[in-house]
Amino acid sequence: MAYSSKVLDHYNNPRNVGSFPKDAEDVGTGVVGAPECGDVMKLQLKITPEGVIEDARFKTFGCGSAIASSSYVTELVKGKRIEEAMTIKNSAIVQELNLPPVKIHCSVLAEDAIKAAITDWKSKHEKDEKSAAAPGKAAQG
Amino acid sequence: MCSECGTPIAAELDYFAALGIPRRLTLDPRQLENLYHDLGRRLHPDRFAGSAAAIRNASLSATALLTRAFRTLRDPVSRGLYWLELQGEKLASDNQKVPPELAEMIFDVQETLAELRSAHGGDAAAVRDQIAASKAQVQASIGESLADLERNFARWDASVNHDADLIVQLKAILSRIAYLRTLSRDIERALEQPD
């Protein structure tokens, strides 16, 4: 199958490959996979307390389209607010990378990875809010 | 095939119906093989060489269907996937979260494979040993998951009200096997590469 030139570019020069420490407060990690082909994708976002995505890293083990999709989203999400990043649709990835129909699931994977990473970050911060709120209450009471 | 006279009939049948067996997940492989050979003989195109064109064609397509049915149903993984399809289920729908311990293992092994590609000499030998150990671990894990799959098959067949949770579990086990098989394939490929 012929890959589009954009897929090849991301595949040959993937952007933002690597990882952040997954336990860090400002890091959200999303690990998703495509069970039909066994591809796995890890996307990590570094997010400011105000909810702005500062930086992104990925590691994907899978086909060229899966690698290109994750590489592309690391660039796409940088500088966006999490609310905005949550609205990114896989169709935008399909369009940008010119993915053929059999590779659409790779773009779905990338979309799900963004959501999973943001959800992970939020869950870390909900815990913070709770633990921050609890002593406050105790002090009041 | 006509049950009265044994004439092949052209019909769209699912794989279970093609073999004349109930749509159950648990199958005895020997029984399946016997059925396949028996039906294959009775539907064989050679037996209808002198028949009308419609019957000859029906014999050909029935034989092709029978072969596809046998190949799909004899392997528990492809049987499970096919069965899900018949239920209108897709393996990937609502099922893209990889369990954390599985993901960790996949990323660990894949990173070791990447190391092997850039290692030389004695380093490469050490990495190879590590990968061989991972390979054994992955194979064992696949074996466990297959046993798990069979247990889940039996549970589904025995359940009266067909609990939807069982389908979720079935999908999880089949996905796990798919991830492990991909990993195992990648390990094989990495080990085939010369240093």
mmCIF file of C-alpha atoms in Angstrom:
data_model
loop_
_atom_site.group_PDB
_atom_site.id
_atom_site.type_symbol
_atom_site.label_atom_id
_atom_site.label_comp_id
_atom_site.label_asym_id
_atom_site.label_seq_id
_atom_site.Cartn_x
_atom_site.Cartn_y
_atom_site.Cartn_z
ATOM 1 C CA MET A 1 0.000 0.000 0.000
ATOM 2 C CA ALA A 2 1.308 3.445 -0.853
ATOM 3 C CA TYR A 3 1.582 5.884 2.027
ATOM 4 C CA SER A 4 0.926 9.565 1.443
ATOM 5 C CA SER A 5 3.957 11.870 1.512
ATOM 6 C CA LYS A 6 2.791 13.361 4.830
ATOM 7 C CA VAL A 7 2.579 9.930 6.436
ATOM 8 C CA LEU A 8 6.061 9.120 5.151
ATOM 9 C CA ASP A 9 7.404 12.415 6.465
ATOM 10 C CA HIS A 10 6.047 11.786 9.982
ATOM 11 C CA TYR A 11 7.133 8.158 9.797
ATOM 12 C CA ASN A 12 10.693 8.986 8.778
ATOM 13 C CA ASN A 13 11.012 12.067 10.999
ATOM 14 C CA PRO A 14 8.627 11.455 13.855
ATOM 15 C CA ARG A 15 8.098 14.573 16.041
ATOM 16 C CA ASN A 16 8.239 14.448 19.809
ATOM 17 C CA VAL A 17 9.119 10.786 20.274
ATOM 18 C CA GLY A 18 9.850 9.873 23.870
ATOM 19 C CA SER A 19 8.246 10.028 27.240
ATOM 20 C CA PHE A 20 7.685 12.138 30.355
ATOM 21 C CA PRO A 21 7.711 10.665 33.866
ATOM 22 C CA LYS A 22 4.202 9.289 34.107
ATOM 23 C CA ASP A 23 3.808 10.071 37.804
ATOM 24 C CA ALA A 24 4.607 13.776 37.373
ATOM 25 C CA GLU A 25 1.788 16.094 38.472
ATOM 26 C CA ASP A 26 1.636 18.000 35.200
ATOM 27 C CA VAL A 27 1.702 14.919 32.939
ATOM 28 C CA GLY A 28 -1.314 13.083 31.571
ATOM 29 C CA THR A 29 -0.708 9.674 30.003
ATOM 30 C CA GLY A 30 -2.981 7.891 27.564
ATOM 31 C CA VAL A 31 -2.251 4.333 26.471
ATOM 32 C CA VAL A 32 -4.572 2.958 23.819
ATOM 33 C CA GLY A 33 -4.458 0.123 21.351
ATOM 34 C CA ALA A 34 -6.120 -1.279 18.263
ATOM 35 C CA PRO A 35 -7.054 -4.836 19.149
ATOM 36 C CA GLU A 36 -7.608 -5.856 15.500
ATOM 37 C CA CYS A 37 -3.960 -5.326 14.613
ATOM 38 C CA GLY A 38 -2.303 -5.247 18.034
ATOM 39 C CA ASP A 39 -0.892 -1.723 17.616
ATOM 40 C CA VAL A 40 -0.265 0.217 20.817
ATOM 41 C CA MET A 41 0.123 3.980 21.298
ATOM 42 C CA LYS A 42 1.232 5.981 24.325
ATOM 43 C CA LEU A 43 0.597 9.709 24.289
ATOM 44 C CA GLN A 44 1.757 11.983 27.091
ATOM 45 C CA LEU A 45 0.790 15.608 27.536
ATOM 46 C CA LYS A 46 2.446 18.152 29.783
ATOM 47 C CA ILE A 47 -0.324 20.457 30.940
ATOM 48 C CA THR A 48 -0.110 23.730 32.896
ATOM 49 C CA PRO A 49 -2.283 24.194 36.017
ATOM 50 C CA GLU A 50 -4.425 26.512 33.850
ATOM 51 C CA GLY A 51 -5.133 23.642 31.455
ATOM 52 C CA VAL A 52 -2.900 24.552 28.522
ATOM 53 C CA ILE A 53 -0.974 21.794 26.753
ATOM 54 C CA GLU A 54 2.671 22.851 26.849
ATOM 55 C CA ASP A 55 4.362 19.834 25.378
ATOM 56 C CA ALA A 56 3.657 16.337 24.116
ATOM 57 C CA ARG A 57 5.508 13.043 23.648
ATOM 58 C CA PHE A 58 4.527 9.762 22.085
ATOM 59 C CA LYS A 59 5.658 6.207 21.650
ATOM 60 C CA THR A 60 3.841 4.054 19.164
ATOM 61 C CA PHE A 61 4.534 0.508 18.138
ATOM 62 C CA GLY A 62 2.557 -0.188 15.027
ATOM 63 C CA CYS A 63 2.209 0.567 11.353
ATOM 64 C CA GLY A 64 3.359 3.734 9.576
ATOM 65 C CA SER A 65 -0.094 5.315 9.756
ATOM 66 C CA ALA A 66 -0.333 4.778 13.517
ATOM 67 C CA ILE A 67 3.102 6.350 14.021
ATOM 68 C CA ALA A 68 2.269 9.262 11.705
ATOM 69 C CA SER A 69 -1.112 9.833 13.393
ATOM 70 C CA SER A 70 0.459 10.042 16.839
ATOM 71 C CA SER A 71 3.368 12.170 15.639
ATOM 72 C CA TYR A 72 0.935 14.583 13.993
ATOM 73 C CA VAL A 73 -1.280 14.948 17.073
ATOM 74 C CA THR A 74 1.696 15.803 19.288
ATOM 75 C CA GLU A 75 2.186 18.850 17.064
ATOM 76 C CA LEU A 76 -1.500 19.572 16.770
ATOM 77 C CA VAL A 77 -2.258 19.704 20.518
ATOM 78 C CA LYS A 78 0.675 21.861 21.588
ATOM 79 C CA GLY A 79 -0.497 25.270 22.811
ATOM 80 C CA LYS A 80 -4.157 24.230 22.857
ATOM 81 C CA ARG A 81 -6.382 24.342 25.910
ATOM 82 C CA ILE A 82 -7.524 20.910 27.054
ATOM 83 C CA GLU A 83 -11.179 21.724 26.276
ATOM 84 C CA GLU A 84 -10.171 22.480 22.706
ATOM 85 C CA ALA A 85 -7.950 19.400 22.442
ATOM 86 C CA MET A 86 -10.852 17.239 23.614
ATOM 87 C CA THR A 87 -12.800 18.302 20.519
ATOM 88 C CA ILE A 88 -10.151 17.118 18.044
ATOM 89 C CA LYS A 89 -11.785 14.602 15.751
ATOM 90 C CA ASN A 90 -10.108 11.730 13.991
ATOM 91 C CA SER A 91 -11.444 13.081 10.673
ATOM 92 C CA ALA A 92 -9.028 16.024 10.995
ATOM 93 C CA ILE A 93 -6.148 13.539 11.231
ATOM 94 C CA VAL A 94 -7.454 11.514 8.285
ATOM 95 C CA GLN A 95 -7.658 14.664 6.199
ATOM 96 C CA GLU A 96 -4.248 16.029 7.151
ATOM 97 C CA LEU A 97 -2.436 12.732 6.574
ATOM 98 C CA ASN A 98 -4.574 11.563 3.688
ATOM 99 C CA LEU A 99 -5.169 8.182 5.331
ATOM 100 C CA PRO A 100 -6.825 5.475 3.236
ATOM 101 C CA PRO A 101 -10.029 3.860 4.588
ATOM 102 C CA VAL A 102 -8.219 0.764 5.943
ATOM 103 C CA LYS A 103 -6.080 3.037 8.138
ATOM 104 C CA ILE A 104 -8.847 5.167 9.612
ATOM 105 C CA HIS A 105 -8.662 3.172 12.852
ATOM 106 C CA CYS A 106 -5.149 4.602 13.370
ATOM 107 C CA SER A 107 -6.601 8.118 13.500
ATOM 108 C CA VAL A 108 -9.331 6.947 15.899
ATOM 109 C CA LEU A 109 -6.571 5.595 18.085
ATOM 110 C CA ALA A 110 -4.810 8.975 18.134
ATOM 111 C CA GLU A 111 -8.047 10.785 18.994
ATOM 112 C CA ASP A 112 -8.700 8.345 21.829
ATOM 113 C CA ALA A 113 -5.131 8.747 23.080
ATOM 114 C CA ILE A 114 -5.598 12.527 23.451
ATOM 115 C CA LYS A 115 -8.821 11.991 25.410
ATOM 116 C CA ALA A 116 -7.247 9.299 27.588
ATOM 117 C CA ALA A 117 -4.218 11.509 28.367
ATOM 118 C CA ILE A 118 -6.362 14.500 29.322
ATOM 119 C CA THR A 119 -8.647 12.305 31.428
ATOM 120 C CA ASP A 120 -5.583 10.957 33.232
ATOM 121 C CA TRP A 121 -4.322 14.495 33.941
ATOM 122 C CA LYS A 122 -7.767 15.532 35.191
ATOM 123 C CA SER A 123 -7.985 12.540 37.515
ATOM 124 C CA LYS A 124 -4.646 13.532 39.083
ATOM 125 C CA HIS A 125 -5.953 17.043 39.659
ATOM 126 C CA GLU A 126 -9.321 16.020 41.015
ATOM 127 C CA LYS A 127 -7.400 14.156 43.670
ATOM 128 C CA ASP A 128 -5.443 17.356 44.357
ATOM 129 C CA GLU A 129 -8.570 19.435 44.677
ATOM 130 C CA LYS A 130 -10.028 16.916 47.092
ATOM 131 C CA SER A 131 -6.894 16.702 49.199
ATOM 132 C CA ALA A 132 -6.525 20.478 49.039
ATOM 133 C CA ALA A 133 -10.175 20.951 50.012
ATOM 134 C CA ALA A 134 -10.102 18.494 52.883
ATOM 135 C CA PRO A 135 -7.580 20.307 55.141
ATOM 136 C CA GLY A 136 -9.367 23.596 54.354
ATOM 137 C CA LYS A 137 -12.598 22.134 55.629
ATOM 138 C CA ALA A 138 -10.863 20.776 58.679
ATOM 139 C CA ALA A 139 -9.414 24.227 59.380
ATOM 140 C CA GLN A 140 -12.850 25.793 59.050
ATOM 141 C CA GLY A 141 -14.486 23.187 61.238
ATOM 142 C CA MET B 1 -27.298 -29.713 0.892
ATOM 143 C CA CYS B 2 -30.755 -31.218 0.664
ATOM 144 C CA SER B 3 -31.244 -33.456 3.685
ATOM 145 C CA GLU B 4 -33.527 -35.765 1.673
ATOM 146 C CA CYS B 5 -31.474 -36.492 -1.416
ATOM 147 C CA GLY B 6 -28.024 -35.029 -0.731
ATOM 148 C CA THR B 7 -28.180 -32.575 -3.652
ATOM 149 C CA PRO B 8 -26.124 -29.421 -3.064
ATOM 150 C CA ILE B 9 -28.296 -26.340 -2.682
ATOM 151 C CA ALA B 10 -26.969 -22.822 -3.196
ATOM 152 C CA ALA B 11 -27.666 -20.914 0.009
ATOM 153 C CA GLU B 12 -26.178 -18.178 2.180
ATOM 154 C CA LEU B 13 -25.325 -19.927 5.411
ATOM 155 C CA ASP B 14 -23.256 -18.837 8.352
ATOM 156 C CA TYR B 15 -20.274 -21.059 9.125
ATOM 157 C CA PHE B 16 -21.977 -22.929 11.937
ATOM 158 C CA ALA B 17 -25.003 -23.675 9.746
ATOM 159 C CA ALA B 18 -22.719 -24.699 6.870
ATOM 160 C CA LEU B 19 -21.325 -27.433 9.091
ATOM 161 C CA GLY B 20 -24.751 -28.238 10.489
ATOM 162 C CA ILE B 21 -23.780 -27.503 14.089
ATOM 163 C CA PRO B 22 -25.376 -25.262 16.735
ATOM 164 C CA ARG B 23 -23.924 -21.777 17.163
ATOM 165 C CA ARG B 24 -21.886 -22.628 20.238
ATOM 166 C CA LEU B 25 -18.467 -21.328 21.195
ATOM 167 C CA THR B 26 -17.176 -24.608 22.555
ATOM 168 C CA LEU B 27 -16.315 -27.051 19.799
ATOM 169 C CA ASP B 28 -14.694 -30.442 19.815
ATOM 170 C CA PRO B 29 -11.912 -30.133 17.212
ATOM 171 C CA ARG B 30 -12.041 -33.825 16.323
ATOM 172 C CA GLN B 31 -15.784 -33.760 15.790
ATOM 173 C CA LEU B 32 -15.399 -30.646 13.665
ATOM 174 C CA GLU B 33 -12.774 -32.338 11.520
ATOM 175 C CA ASN B 34 -14.935 -35.447 11.047
ATOM 176 C CA LEU B 35 -17.899 -33.331 10.002
ATOM 177 C CA TYR B 36 -15.749 -31.386 7.582
ATOM 178 C CA HIS B 37 -14.386 -34.501 5.904
ATOM 179 C CA ASP B 38 -17.759 -36.210 5.809
ATOM 180 C CA LEU B 39 -19.588 -33.220 4.320
ATOM 181 C CA GLY B 40 -16.652 -32.530 2.013
ATOM 182 C CA ARG B 41 -16.933 -36.008 0.536
ATOM 183 C CA ARG B 42 -20.689 -35.770 0.106
ATOM 184 C CA LEU B 43 -20.567 -32.330 -1.521
ATOM 185 C CA HIS B 44 -17.482 -32.996 -3.632
ATOM 186 C CA PRO B 45 -17.771 -31.556 -7.180
ATOM 187 C CA ASP B 46 -16.535 -34.884 -8.656
ATOM 188 C CA ARG B 47 -19.749 -36.513 -7.527
ATOM 189 C CA PHE B 48 -21.813 -34.080 -9.575
ATOM 190 C CA ALA B 49 -19.757 -34.015 -12.753
ATOM 191 C CA GLY B 50 -22.723 -35.370 -14.724
ATOM 192 C CA SER B 51 -25.353 -33.157 -13.079
ATOM 193 C CA ALA B 52 -27.005 -29.969 -14.315
ATOM 194 C CA ALA B 53 -24.867 -26.800 -14.323
ATOM 195 C CA ALA B 54 -26.809 -25.270 -11.399
ATOM 196 C CA ILE B 55 -26.100 -28.311 -9.236
ATOM 197 C CA ARG B 56 -22.437 -28.406 -10.269
ATOM 198 C CA ASN B 57 -22.078 -24.741 -9.316
ATOM 199 C CA ALA B 58 -23.883 -25.275 -6.045
ATOM 200 C CA SER B 59 -21.485 -28.114 -5.242
ATOM 201 C CA LEU B 60 -18.503 -25.856 -5.948
ATOM 202 C CA SER B 61 -19.721 -22.969 -3.820
ATOM 203 C CA ALA B 62 -20.856 -25.293 -1.024
ATOM 204 C CA THR B 63 -17.403 -26.885 -0.946
ATOM 205 C CA ALA B 64 -15.742 -23.462 -0.819
ATOM 206 C CA LEU B 65 -18.046 -22.336 1.993
ATOM 207 C CA LEU B 66 -17.402 -25.557 3.896
ATOM 208 C CA THR B 67 -13.644 -25.006 3.703
ATOM 209 C CA ARG B 68 -13.911 -21.397 4.883
ATOM 210 C CA ALA B 69 -16.204 -22.499 7.705
ATOM 211 C CA PHE B 70 -13.837 -25.243 8.832
ATOM 212 C CA ARG B 71 -10.750 -23.007 8.740
ATOM 213 C CA THR B 72 -12.474 -20.242 10.679
ATOM 214 C CA LEU B 73 -14.084 -22.421 13.331
ATOM 215 C CA ARG B 74 -11.245 -24.805 14.072
ATOM 216 C CA ASP B 75 -9.058 -22.059 15.601
ATOM 217 C CA PRO B 76 -10.582 -20.805 18.876
ATOM 218 C CA VAL B 77 -9.433 -17.215 18.293
ATOM 219 C CA SER B 78 -10.833 -16.874 14.782
ATOM 220 C CA ARG B 79 -13.962 -18.747 15.939
ATOM 221 C CA GLY B 80 -14.437 -16.254 18.775
ATOM 222 C CA LEU B 81 -13.928 -13.289 16.443
ATOM 223 C CA TYR B 82 -16.336 -14.714 13.882
ATOM 224 C CA TRP B 83 -18.905 -15.446 16.570
ATOM 225 C CA LEU B 84 -18.668 -11.837 17.808
ATOM 226 C CA GLU B 85 -19.311 -10.670 14.262
ATOM 227 C CA LEU B 86 -22.459 -12.824 14.120
ATOM 228 C CA GLN B 87 -23.600 -11.146 17.342
ATOM 229 C CA GLY B 88 -23.157 -7.782 15.614
ATOM 230 C CA GLU B 89 -20.185 -6.991 17.860
ATOM 231 C CA LYS B 90 -16.856 -5.524 16.845
ATOM 232 C CA LEU B 91 -13.692 -6.278 18.727
ATOM 233 C CA ALA B 92 -12.558 -2.664 18.671
ATOM 234 C CA SER B 93 -15.814 -0.942 19.667
ATOM 235 C CA ASP B 94 -15.542 0.516 23.186
ATOM 236 C CA ASN B 95 -12.402 -1.491 23.591
ATOM 237 C CA GLN B 96 -9.344 0.668 22.940
ATOM 238 C CA LYS B 97 -8.004 0.874 26.462
ATOM 239 C CA VAL B 98 -5.094 -1.468 26.881
ATOM 240 C CA PRO B 99 -4.856 -2.905 30.414
ATOM 241 C CA PRO B 100 -1.951 -1.088 32.155
ATOM 242 C CA GLU B 101 0.080 -4.204 33.040
ATOM 243 C CA LEU B 102 -0.207 -5.475 29.460
ATOM 244 C CA ALA B 103 0.752 -2.071 28.037
ATOM 245 C CA GLU B 104 3.753 -1.903 30.342
ATOM 246 C CA MET B 105 4.959 -5.298 29.201
ATOM 247 C CA ILE B 106 4.443 -4.433 25.518
ATOM 248 C CA PHE B 107 6.356 -1.148 25.831
ATOM 249 C CA ASP B 108 9.169 -2.817 27.812
ATOM 250 C CA VAL B 109 9.628 -5.598 25.281
ATOM 251 C CA GLN B 110 9.325 -3.262 22.279
ATOM 252 C CA GLU B 111 11.984 -1.005 23.753
ATOM 253 C CA THR B 112 14.296 -3.972 24.200
ATOM 254 C CA LEU B 113 13.667 -4.899 20.553
ATOM 255 C CA ALA B 114 14.619 -1.351 19.553
ATOM 256 C CA GLU B 115 17.800 -1.716 21.631
ATOM 257 C CA LEU B 116 18.711 -4.870 19.749
ATOM 258 C CA ARG B 117 18.506 -3.027 16.446
ATOM 259 C CA SER B 118 21.159 -0.553 17.594
ATOM 260 C CA ALA B 119 23.334 -2.926 19.674
ATOM 261 C CA HIS B 120 26.530 -4.608 18.457
ATOM 262 C CA GLY B 121 28.782 -7.494 19.488
ATOM 263 C CA GLY B 122 28.605 -8.546 23.131
ATOM 264 C CA ASP B 123 25.876 -6.030 23.909
ATOM 265 C CA ALA B 124 23.712 -7.526 21.199
ATOM 266 C CA ALA B 125 24.203 -11.014 22.654
ATOM 267 C CA ALA B 126 23.058 -9.818 26.087
ATOM 268 C CA VAL B 127 20.022 -8.104 24.591
ATOM 269 C CA ARG B 128 19.205 -11.260 22.638
ATOM 270 C CA ASP B 129 19.194 -13.293 25.855
ATOM 271 C CA GLN B 130 16.837 -10.792 27.400
ATOM 272 C CA ILE B 131 14.551 -11.004 24.368
ATOM 273 C CA ALA B 132 14.582 -14.794 24.442
ATOM 274 C CA ALA B 133 13.375 -14.606 28.039
ATOM 275 C CA SER B 134 10.621 -12.163 27.029
ATOM 276 C CA LYS B 135 9.640 -14.470 24.195
ATOM 277 C CA ALA B 136 9.086 -17.344 26.631
ATOM 278 C CA GLN B 137 7.083 -15.029 28.872
ATOM 279 C CA VAL B 138 4.896 -13.843 25.982
ATOM 280 C CA GLN B 139 4.308 -17.411 24.783
ATOM 281 C CA ALA B 140 3.289 -18.476 28.290
ATOM 282 C CA SER B 141 0.963 -15.508 28.512
ATOM 283 C CA ILE B 142 -0.659 -16.429 25.176
ATOM 284 C CA GLY B 143 -1.153 -19.984 26.463
ATOM 285 C CA GLU B 144 -2.835 -18.685 29.614
ATOM 286 C CA SER B 145 -5.089 -16.393 27.601
ATOM 287 C CA LEU B 146 -6.123 -19.251 25.302
ATOM 288 C CA ALA B 147 -7.089 -21.336 28.335
ATOM 289 C CA ASP B 148 -8.969 -18.321 29.643
ATOM 290 C CA LEU B 149 -10.761 -18.053 26.299
ATOM 291 C CA GLU B 150 -11.899 -21.688 26.422
ATOM 292 C CA ARG B 151 -13.196 -21.194 29.967
ATOM 293 C CA ASN B 152 -15.101 -18.128 28.864
ATOM 294 C CA PHE B 153 -16.549 -20.034 25.871
ATOM 295 C CA ALA B 154 -17.869 -22.725 28.202
ATOM 296 C CA ARG B 155 -19.287 -20.106 30.550
ATOM 297 C CA TRP B 156 -21.179 -18.426 27.726
ATOM 298 C CA ASP B 157 -22.516 -21.709 26.343
ATOM 299 C CA ALA B 158 -23.712 -22.716 29.793
ATOM 300 C CA SER B 159 -25.360 -19.376 30.624
ATOM 301 C CA VAL B 160 -29.096 -19.179 30.059
ATOM 302 C CA ASN B 161 -29.643 -15.436 30.045
ATOM 303 C CA HIS B 162 -26.433 -14.673 28.122
ATOM 304 C CA ASP B 163 -24.959 -12.009 30.349
ATOM 305 C CA ALA B 164 -23.573 -9.046 28.383
ATOM 306 C CA ASP B 165 -20.616 -8.948 30.797
ATOM 307 C CA LEU B 166 -19.441 -12.224 29.335
ATOM 308 C CA ILE B 167 -19.177 -10.613 25.889
ATOM 309 C CA VAL B 168 -17.129 -7.775 27.389
ATOM 310 C CA GLN B 169 -14.800 -10.351 28.959
ATOM 311 C CA LEU B 170 -14.614 -12.318 25.747
ATOM 312 C CA LYS B 171 -13.616 -9.188 23.856
ATOM 313 C CA ALA B 172 -10.997 -8.378 26.478
ATOM 314 C CA ILE B 173 -9.432 -11.843 26.213
ATOM 315 C CA LEU B 174 -9.465 -11.831 22.406
ATOM 316 C CA SER B 175 -7.871 -8.373 22.384
ATOM 317 C CA ARG B 176 -5.209 -9.486 24.827
ATOM 318 C CA ILE B 177 -4.357 -12.417 22.545
ATOM 319 C CA ALA B 178 -4.195 -10.068 19.544
ATOM 320 C CA TYR B 179 -1.744 -7.727 21.336
ATOM 321 C CA LEU B 180 0.367 -10.651 22.525
ATOM 322 C CA ARG B 181 0.444 -12.234 19.071
ATOM 323 C CA THR B 182 1.564 -8.968 17.488
ATOM 324 C CA LEU B 183 4.286 -8.681 20.122
ATOM 325 C CA SER B 184 5.316 -12.282 19.570
ATOM 326 C CA ARG B 185 5.530 -11.662 15.803
ATOM 327 C CA ASP B 186 7.695 -8.579 16.391
ATOM 328 C CA ILE B 187 9.980 -10.597 18.689
ATOM 329 C CA GLU B 188 10.372 -13.318 16.029
ATOM 330 C CA ARG B 189 11.248 -10.701 13.421
ATOM 331 C CA ALA B 190 13.799 -9.009 15.671
ATOM 332 C CA LEU B 191 15.491 -12.310 16.495
ATOM 333 C CA GLU B 192 15.693 -13.226 12.800
ATOM 334 C CA GLN B 193 17.758 -10.115 12.055
ATOM 335 C CA PRO B 194 21.487 -10.860 11.970
ATOM 336 C CA ASP B 195 23.660 -8.843 14.392
#
